[in-house]
Amino acid sequence: MTYSQFDPAAQNRVPWNFGAKIGPKRPLNQKQIWAIRFFLDRERRVRDRALFDLAIDSKLRGCDLVELKIGDLVSGPDIRKRAAITQRKTGKPVQFEIAQDARASLFAWLELRGGSVEDFVFPSHVDHTRHLSTRQYARLVDEWVEAIGLRPEEYGTHSLRRTMASIIYKATGNIRAIQILLGHSKIENTVRYFGVDIEDALTLAEKTEI
């Protein structure tokens, strides 16, 4: 049931997102990345370590990450160093790298998981023929960040998508590279998504000497 903003009954209604933090979620820094890895290794959560590492490296949206199949990531007996998929949201292809740490954690997980190239990398615990849901993925991210003392309302699945891009941008200032890595069709989308503003531009200019 919905109300008009002019209805008397709507005047005292509390918004559904009252008190919720809105706006972009924070990316993780390198110290926080290693803290989560340490937590997952200590708890012997092989799947979650692989999921976390792949989320950081791939920079994929949650809907694309959970739908990855084993064949997307492996070539023969090895984990690919680079992979490519078609994004669900845009319908356009995007490539991503898989670094050594992520390849090692994925290899450990897939040895336990088994399966064929047509199977999902991260199956649902309810129905193994289906993939992990985006809602369950979000719950896992909340659990990981809370485990290292962060506030879950300030972080989310987009934090993992933005993390590597944030680190690369701070190191290079190359917004065009970030656009390609995130699979954005327009650079304006990257600027808006990534929160690049005049202060960023001036800081980069101040660091440049001729």
PDB file of C-alpha atoms in Angstrom:
ATOM      1  CA  MET A   1       0.000   0.000   0.000  1.00  0.00           C
ATOM      2  CA  THR A   2       1.327   3.443  -0.910  1.00  0.00           C
ATOM      3  CA  TYR A   3       0.410   6.926   0.238  1.00  0.00           C
ATOM      4  CA  SER A   4       0.570  10.302  -1.429  1.00  0.00           C
ATOM      5  CA  GLN A   5       2.895  12.749   0.290  1.00  0.00           C
ATOM      6  CA  PHE A   6      -0.152  14.985   0.748  1.00  0.00           C
ATOM      7  CA  ASP A   7      -2.245  12.371   2.572  1.00  0.00           C
ATOM      8  CA  PRO A   8      -2.721  13.077   6.301  1.00  0.00           C
ATOM      9  CA  ALA A   9      -1.745   9.450   7.010  1.00  0.00           C
ATOM     10  CA  ALA A  10       1.638  10.024   5.409  1.00  0.00           C
ATOM     11  CA  GLN A  11       2.626  12.904   7.666  1.00  0.00           C
ATOM     12  CA  ASN A  12       3.825  10.784  10.585  1.00  0.00           C
ATOM     13  CA  ARG A  13       5.086   7.771   8.672  1.00  0.00           C
ATOM     14  CA  VAL A  14       8.762   6.900   9.207  1.00  0.00           C
ATOM     15  CA  PRO A  15      10.653   6.394   5.917  1.00  0.00           C
ATOM     16  CA  TRP A  16      11.637   2.770   5.276  1.00  0.00           C
ATOM     17  CA  ASN A  17      15.321   3.745   5.139  1.00  0.00           C
ATOM     18  CA  PHE A  18      15.277   6.032   8.171  1.00  0.00           C
ATOM     19  CA  GLY A  19      18.704   5.976   9.825  1.00  0.00           C
ATOM     20  CA  ALA A  20      20.309   4.034   6.994  1.00  0.00           C
ATOM     21  CA  LYS A  21      23.568   5.326   5.557  1.00  0.00           C
ATOM     22  CA  ILE A  22      23.058   6.358   1.944  1.00  0.00           C
ATOM     23  CA  GLY A  23      25.602   7.129  -0.738  1.00  0.00           C
ATOM     24  CA  PRO A  24      28.543   5.104  -2.070  1.00  0.00           C
ATOM     25  CA  LYS A  25      30.069   2.432   0.123  1.00  0.00           C
ATOM     26  CA  ARG A  26      33.671   2.855   1.204  1.00  0.00           C
ATOM     27  CA  PRO A  27      36.416   0.876  -0.518  1.00  0.00           C
ATOM     28  CA  LEU A  28      38.733  -1.209   1.636  1.00  0.00           C
ATOM     29  CA  ASN A  29      42.352  -0.237   2.140  1.00  0.00           C
ATOM     30  CA  GLN A  30      45.250  -2.676   1.962  1.00  0.00           C
ATOM     31  CA  LYS A  31      45.425  -3.148   5.733  1.00  0.00           C
ATOM     32  CA  GLN A  32      41.729  -4.056   5.839  1.00  0.00           C
ATOM     33  CA  ILE A  33      42.119  -6.454   2.904  1.00  0.00           C
ATOM     34  CA  TRP A  34      44.818  -8.404   4.720  1.00  0.00           C
ATOM     35  CA  ALA A  35      42.826  -8.331   7.976  1.00  0.00           C
ATOM     36  CA  ILE A  36      39.860 -10.002   6.238  1.00  0.00           C
ATOM     37  CA  ARG A  37      42.162 -12.543   4.580  1.00  0.00           C
ATOM     38  CA  PHE A  38      43.705 -13.362   7.960  1.00  0.00           C
ATOM     39  CA  PHE A  39      40.245 -13.800   9.492  1.00  0.00           C
ATOM     40  CA  LEU A  40      39.051 -16.116   6.711  1.00  0.00           C
ATOM     41  CA  ASP A  41      42.245 -18.192   6.813  1.00  0.00           C
ATOM     42  CA  ARG A  42      42.073 -18.501  10.589  1.00  0.00           C
ATOM     43  CA  GLU A  43      38.473 -19.699  10.367  1.00  0.00           C
ATOM     44  CA  ARG A  44      39.445 -22.080   7.518  1.00  0.00           C
ATOM     45  CA  ARG A  45      36.754 -20.646   5.265  1.00  0.00           C
ATOM     46  CA  VAL A  46      38.230 -21.721   1.944  1.00  0.00           C
ATOM     47  CA  ARG A  47      35.221 -20.744  -0.163  1.00  0.00           C
ATOM     48  CA  ASP A  48      34.910 -17.312   1.383  1.00  0.00           C
ATOM     49  CA  ARG A  49      38.627 -16.590   0.940  1.00  0.00           C
ATOM     50  CA  ALA A  50      38.328 -17.447  -2.767  1.00  0.00           C
ATOM     51  CA  LEU A  51      35.155 -15.363  -3.103  1.00  0.00           C
ATOM     52  CA  PHE A  52      36.727 -12.380  -1.357  1.00  0.00           C
ATOM     53  CA  ASP A  53      39.964 -12.493  -3.372  1.00  0.00           C
ATOM     54  CA  LEU A  54      38.099 -12.848  -6.657  1.00  0.00           C
ATOM     55  CA  ALA A  55      35.732  -9.999  -5.789  1.00  0.00           C
ATOM     56  CA  ILE A  56      38.690  -7.692  -5.148  1.00  0.00           C
ATOM     57  CA  ASP A  57      40.613  -8.668  -8.282  1.00  0.00           C
ATOM     58  CA  SER A  58      37.716  -8.888 -10.726  1.00  0.00           C
ATOM     59  CA  LYS A  59      36.004  -5.630  -9.714  1.00  0.00           C
ATOM     60  CA  LEU A  60      32.737  -7.231 -10.850  1.00  0.00           C
ATOM     61  CA  ARG A  61      29.249  -6.331  -9.703  1.00  0.00           C
ATOM     62  CA  GLY A  62      27.797  -8.852  -7.290  1.00  0.00           C
ATOM     63  CA  CYS A  63      25.321 -10.174  -9.872  1.00  0.00           C
ATOM     64  CA  ASP A  64      28.181 -11.001 -12.270  1.00  0.00           C
ATOM     65  CA  LEU A  65      30.501 -12.364  -9.598  1.00  0.00           C
ATOM     66  CA  VAL A  66      28.065 -14.963  -8.250  1.00  0.00           C
ATOM     67  CA  GLU A  67      27.188 -16.147 -11.761  1.00  0.00           C
ATOM     68  CA  LEU A  68      30.763 -17.017 -12.716  1.00  0.00           C
ATOM     69  CA  LYS A  69      31.209 -20.583 -13.891  1.00  0.00           C
ATOM     70  CA  ILE A  70      34.274 -22.734 -13.444  1.00  0.00           C
ATOM     71  CA  GLY A  71      34.924 -22.598 -17.181  1.00  0.00           C
ATOM     72  CA  ASP A  72      35.180 -18.798 -16.978  1.00  0.00           C
ATOM     73  CA  LEU A  73      38.169 -19.058 -14.669  1.00  0.00           C
ATOM     74  CA  VAL A  74      40.085 -22.204 -15.567  1.00  0.00           C
ATOM     75  CA  SER A  75      42.098 -23.281 -18.566  1.00  0.00           C
ATOM     76  CA  GLY A  76      42.955 -26.962 -18.353  1.00  0.00           C
ATOM     77  CA  PRO A  77      44.327 -27.623 -14.858  1.00  0.00           C
ATOM     78  CA  ASP A  78      45.245 -23.982 -14.214  1.00  0.00           C
ATOM     79  CA  ILE A  79      43.455 -20.847 -13.037  1.00  0.00           C
ATOM     80  CA  ARG A  80      43.554 -18.177 -15.730  1.00  0.00           C
ATOM     81  CA  LYS A  81      45.629 -15.060 -15.155  1.00  0.00           C
ATOM     82  CA  ARG A  82      43.027 -13.095 -17.128  1.00  0.00           C
ATOM     83  CA  ALA A  83      39.357 -13.781 -17.719  1.00  0.00           C
ATOM     84  CA  ALA A  84      36.486 -12.120 -19.552  1.00  0.00           C
ATOM     85  CA  ILE A  85      32.716 -12.164 -19.187  1.00  0.00           C
ATOM     86  CA  THR A  86      29.702 -10.301 -20.537  1.00  0.00           C
ATOM     87  CA  GLN A  87      28.218  -7.992 -17.923  1.00  0.00           C
ATOM     88  CA  ARG A  88      24.581  -8.550 -17.113  1.00  0.00           C
ATOM     89  CA  LYS A  89      23.798  -4.865 -16.544  1.00  0.00           C
ATOM     90  CA  THR A  90      25.355  -3.458 -19.720  1.00  0.00           C
ATOM     91  CA  GLY A  91      25.530  -6.502 -21.991  1.00  0.00           C
ATOM     92  CA  LYS A  92      29.121  -5.530 -22.782  1.00  0.00           C
ATOM     93  CA  PRO A  93      32.264  -7.621 -22.270  1.00  0.00           C
ATOM     94  CA  VAL A  94      34.765  -6.822 -19.540  1.00  0.00           C
ATOM     95  CA  GLN A  95      38.151  -8.366 -18.829  1.00  0.00           C
ATOM     96  CA  PHE A  96      39.794  -8.747 -15.457  1.00  0.00           C
ATOM     97  CA  GLU A  97      43.030 -10.053 -14.043  1.00  0.00           C
ATOM     98  CA  ILE A  98      43.366 -12.751 -11.392  1.00  0.00           C
ATOM     99  CA  ALA A  99      46.466 -12.168  -9.274  1.00  0.00           C
ATOM    100  CA  GLN A 100      48.587 -14.849  -7.648  1.00  0.00           C
ATOM    101  CA  ASP A 101      46.847 -14.738  -4.251  1.00  0.00           C
ATOM    102  CA  ALA A 102      43.423 -15.073  -5.854  1.00  0.00           C
ATOM    103  CA  ARG A 103      44.584 -17.892  -8.134  1.00  0.00           C
ATOM    104  CA  ALA A 104      45.939 -19.784  -5.135  1.00  0.00           C
ATOM    105  CA  SER A 105      42.747 -19.380  -3.085  1.00  0.00           C
ATOM    106  CA  LEU A 106      40.568 -20.275  -6.088  1.00  0.00           C
ATOM    107  CA  PHE A 107      42.642 -23.381  -6.775  1.00  0.00           C
ATOM    108  CA  ALA A 108      42.271 -24.487  -3.134  1.00  0.00           C
ATOM    109  CA  TRP A 109      38.500 -23.925  -3.288  1.00  0.00           C
ATOM    110  CA  LEU A 110      37.960 -25.668  -6.608  1.00  0.00           C
ATOM    111  CA  GLU A 111      39.924 -28.701  -5.426  1.00  0.00           C
ATOM    112  CA  LEU A 112      37.410 -29.034  -2.585  1.00  0.00           C
ATOM    113  CA  ARG A 113      34.398 -28.007  -4.644  1.00  0.00           C
ATOM    114  CA  GLY A 114      35.000 -30.227  -7.691  1.00  0.00           C
ATOM    115  CA  GLY A 115      32.522 -29.975 -10.545  1.00  0.00           C
ATOM    116  CA  SER A 116      32.655 -29.362 -14.281  1.00  0.00           C
ATOM    117  CA  VAL A 117      33.308 -26.252 -16.362  1.00  0.00           C
ATOM    118  CA  GLU A 118      29.551 -25.669 -16.622  1.00  0.00           C
ATOM    119  CA  ASP A 119      29.069 -25.524 -12.855  1.00  0.00           C
ATOM    120  CA  PHE A 120      28.960 -22.291 -10.873  1.00  0.00           C
ATOM    121  CA  VAL A 121      32.140 -21.442  -8.990  1.00  0.00           C
ATOM    122  CA  PHE A 122      30.151 -20.552  -5.868  1.00  0.00           C
ATOM    123  CA  PRO A 123      27.029 -22.741  -5.659  1.00  0.00           C
ATOM    124  CA  SER A 124      24.045 -22.088  -3.445  1.00  0.00           C
ATOM    125  CA  HIS A 125      24.032 -24.086  -0.219  1.00  0.00           C
ATOM    126  CA  VAL A 126      20.299 -24.693  -0.774  1.00  0.00           C
ATOM    127  CA  ASP A 127      20.485 -25.961  -4.358  1.00  0.00           C
ATOM    128  CA  HIS A 128      23.943 -26.840  -5.657  1.00  0.00           C
ATOM    129  CA  THR A 129      22.782 -26.492  -9.258  1.00  0.00           C
ATOM    130  CA  ARG A 130      22.182 -22.777  -8.678  1.00  0.00           C
ATOM    131  CA  HIS A 131      24.654 -20.060  -7.776  1.00  0.00           C
ATOM    132  CA  LEU A 132      25.118 -18.211  -4.516  1.00  0.00           C
ATOM    133  CA  SER A 133      22.526 -15.452  -4.300  1.00  0.00           C
ATOM    134  CA  THR A 134      23.483 -11.788  -4.287  1.00  0.00           C
ATOM    135  CA  ARG A 135      21.669 -11.453  -0.968  1.00  0.00           C
ATOM    136  CA  GLN A 136      23.798 -14.185   0.595  1.00  0.00           C
ATOM    137  CA  TYR A 137      26.909 -12.590  -0.877  1.00  0.00           C
ATOM    138  CA  ALA A 138      25.923  -9.276   0.742  1.00  0.00           C
ATOM    139  CA  ARG A 139      25.418 -11.029   4.090  1.00  0.00           C
ATOM    140  CA  LEU A 140      28.885 -12.553   3.828  1.00  0.00           C
ATOM    141  CA  VAL A 141      30.459  -9.163   3.131  1.00  0.00           C
ATOM    142  CA  ASP A 142      28.686  -7.728   6.193  1.00  0.00           C
ATOM    143  CA  GLU A 143      30.079 -10.583   8.274  1.00  0.00           C
ATOM    144  CA  TRP A 144      33.627 -10.143   6.967  1.00  0.00           C
ATOM    145  CA  VAL A 145      33.845  -6.409   7.601  1.00  0.00           C
ATOM    146  CA  GLU A 146      32.225  -6.714  11.017  1.00  0.00           C
ATOM    147  CA  ALA A 147      34.750  -9.419  11.944  1.00  0.00           C
ATOM    148  CA  ILE A 148      37.600  -6.914  11.597  1.00  0.00           C
ATOM    149  CA  GLY A 149      35.840  -4.150  13.495  1.00  0.00           C
ATOM    150  CA  LEU A 150      34.283  -2.153  10.647  1.00  0.00           C
ATOM    151  CA  ARG A 151      30.694  -0.906  10.503  1.00  0.00           C
ATOM    152  CA  PRO A 152      28.660  -3.020   8.032  1.00  0.00           C
ATOM    153  CA  GLU A 153      26.408  -0.079   7.175  1.00  0.00           C
ATOM    154  CA  GLU A 154      29.448   1.738   5.740  1.00  0.00           C
ATOM    155  CA  TYR A 155      30.618  -1.153   3.564  1.00  0.00           C
ATOM    156  CA  GLY A 156      28.991  -3.562   1.122  1.00  0.00           C
ATOM    157  CA  THR A 157      29.498  -5.598  -2.020  1.00  0.00           C
ATOM    158  CA  HIS A 158      30.255  -2.409  -3.955  1.00  0.00           C
ATOM    159  CA  SER A 159      33.102  -1.779  -1.516  1.00  0.00           C
ATOM    160  CA  LEU A 160      34.831  -4.839  -2.928  1.00  0.00           C
ATOM    161  CA  ARG A 161      34.093  -3.726  -6.498  1.00  0.00           C
ATOM    162  CA  ARG A 162      35.593  -0.295  -5.800  1.00  0.00           C
ATOM    163  CA  THR A 163      38.614  -1.403  -3.751  1.00  0.00           C
ATOM    164  CA  MET A 164      41.158  -2.279  -6.442  1.00  0.00           C
ATOM    165  CA  ALA A 165      39.967   0.594  -8.626  1.00  0.00           C
ATOM    166  CA  SER A 166      40.470   2.970  -5.700  1.00  0.00           C
ATOM    167  CA  ILE A 167      44.010   1.719  -5.075  1.00  0.00           C
ATOM    168  CA  ILE A 168      44.911   2.008  -8.770  1.00  0.00           C
ATOM    169  CA  TYR A 169      43.393   5.491  -9.056  1.00  0.00           C
ATOM    170  CA  LYS A 170      45.314   6.763  -6.027  1.00  0.00           C
ATOM    171  CA  ALA A 171      48.535   5.370  -7.495  1.00  0.00           C
ATOM    172  CA  THR A 172      48.048   6.622 -11.068  1.00  0.00           C
ATOM    173  CA  GLY A 173      45.234   9.174 -11.297  1.00  0.00           C
ATOM    174  CA  ASN A 174      44.219   7.476 -14.562  1.00  0.00           C
ATOM    175  CA  ILE A 175      40.427   7.673 -14.649  1.00  0.00           C
ATOM    176  CA  ARG A 176      40.293   6.235 -18.193  1.00  0.00           C
ATOM    177  CA  ALA A 177      42.002   3.056 -16.972  1.00  0.00           C
ATOM    178  CA  ILE A 178      39.479   2.821 -14.136  1.00  0.00           C
ATOM    179  CA  GLN A 179      36.622   3.183 -16.630  1.00  0.00           C
ATOM    180  CA  ILE A 180      37.941   0.218 -18.624  1.00  0.00           C
ATOM    181  CA  LEU A 181      38.546  -1.920 -15.545  1.00  0.00           C
ATOM    182  CA  LEU A 182      35.059  -1.289 -14.169  1.00  0.00           C
ATOM    183  CA  GLY A 183      33.432  -1.872 -17.550  1.00  0.00           C
ATOM    184  CA  HIS A 184      31.676   1.505 -17.649  1.00  0.00           C
ATOM    185  CA  SER A 185      30.416   2.586 -21.072  1.00  0.00           C
ATOM    186  CA  LYS A 186      30.973   6.308 -20.390  1.00  0.00           C
ATOM    187  CA  ILE A 187      33.746   8.013 -18.474  1.00  0.00           C
ATOM    188  CA  GLU A 188      31.125  10.287 -16.898  1.00  0.00           C
ATOM    189  CA  ASN A 189      29.693   7.202 -15.188  1.00  0.00           C
ATOM    190  CA  THR A 190      33.114   6.408 -13.722  1.00  0.00           C
ATOM    191  CA  VAL A 191      33.588   9.966 -12.500  1.00  0.00           C
ATOM    192  CA  ARG A 192      30.174   9.924 -10.821  1.00  0.00           C
ATOM    193  CA  TYR A 193      30.507   6.368  -9.471  1.00  0.00           C
ATOM    194  CA  PHE A 194      34.013   6.877  -8.201  1.00  0.00           C
ATOM    195  CA  GLY A 195      33.406  10.274  -6.686  1.00  0.00           C
ATOM    196  CA  VAL A 196      36.115  12.127  -8.592  1.00  0.00           C
ATOM    197  CA  ASP A 197      35.788  15.832  -7.911  1.00  0.00           C
ATOM    198  CA  ILE A 198      37.678  19.099  -8.262  1.00  0.00           C
ATOM    199  CA  GLU A 199      39.765  18.359  -5.165  1.00  0.00           C
ATOM    200  CA  ASP A 200      41.063  15.159  -6.763  1.00  0.00           C
ATOM    201  CA  ALA A 201      41.946  17.059  -9.919  1.00  0.00           C
ATOM    202  CA  LEU A 202      43.744  19.828  -8.018  1.00  0.00           C
ATOM    203  CA  THR A 203      45.659  17.334  -5.884  1.00  0.00           C
ATOM    204  CA  LEU A 204      46.927  15.566  -8.994  1.00  0.00           C
ATOM    205  CA  ALA A 205      47.886  18.917 -10.529  1.00  0.00           C
ATOM    206  CA  GLU A 206      49.809  19.927  -7.411  1.00  0.00           C
ATOM    207  CA  LYS A 207      51.846  16.709  -7.577  1.00  0.00           C
ATOM    208  CA  THR A 208      52.841  17.347 -11.195  1.00  0.00           C
ATOM    209  CA  GLU A 209      55.910  19.437 -11.917  1.00  0.00           C
ATOM    210  CA  ILE A 210      57.067  20.627 -15.328  1.00  0.00           C
TER     211      ILE A 210
END
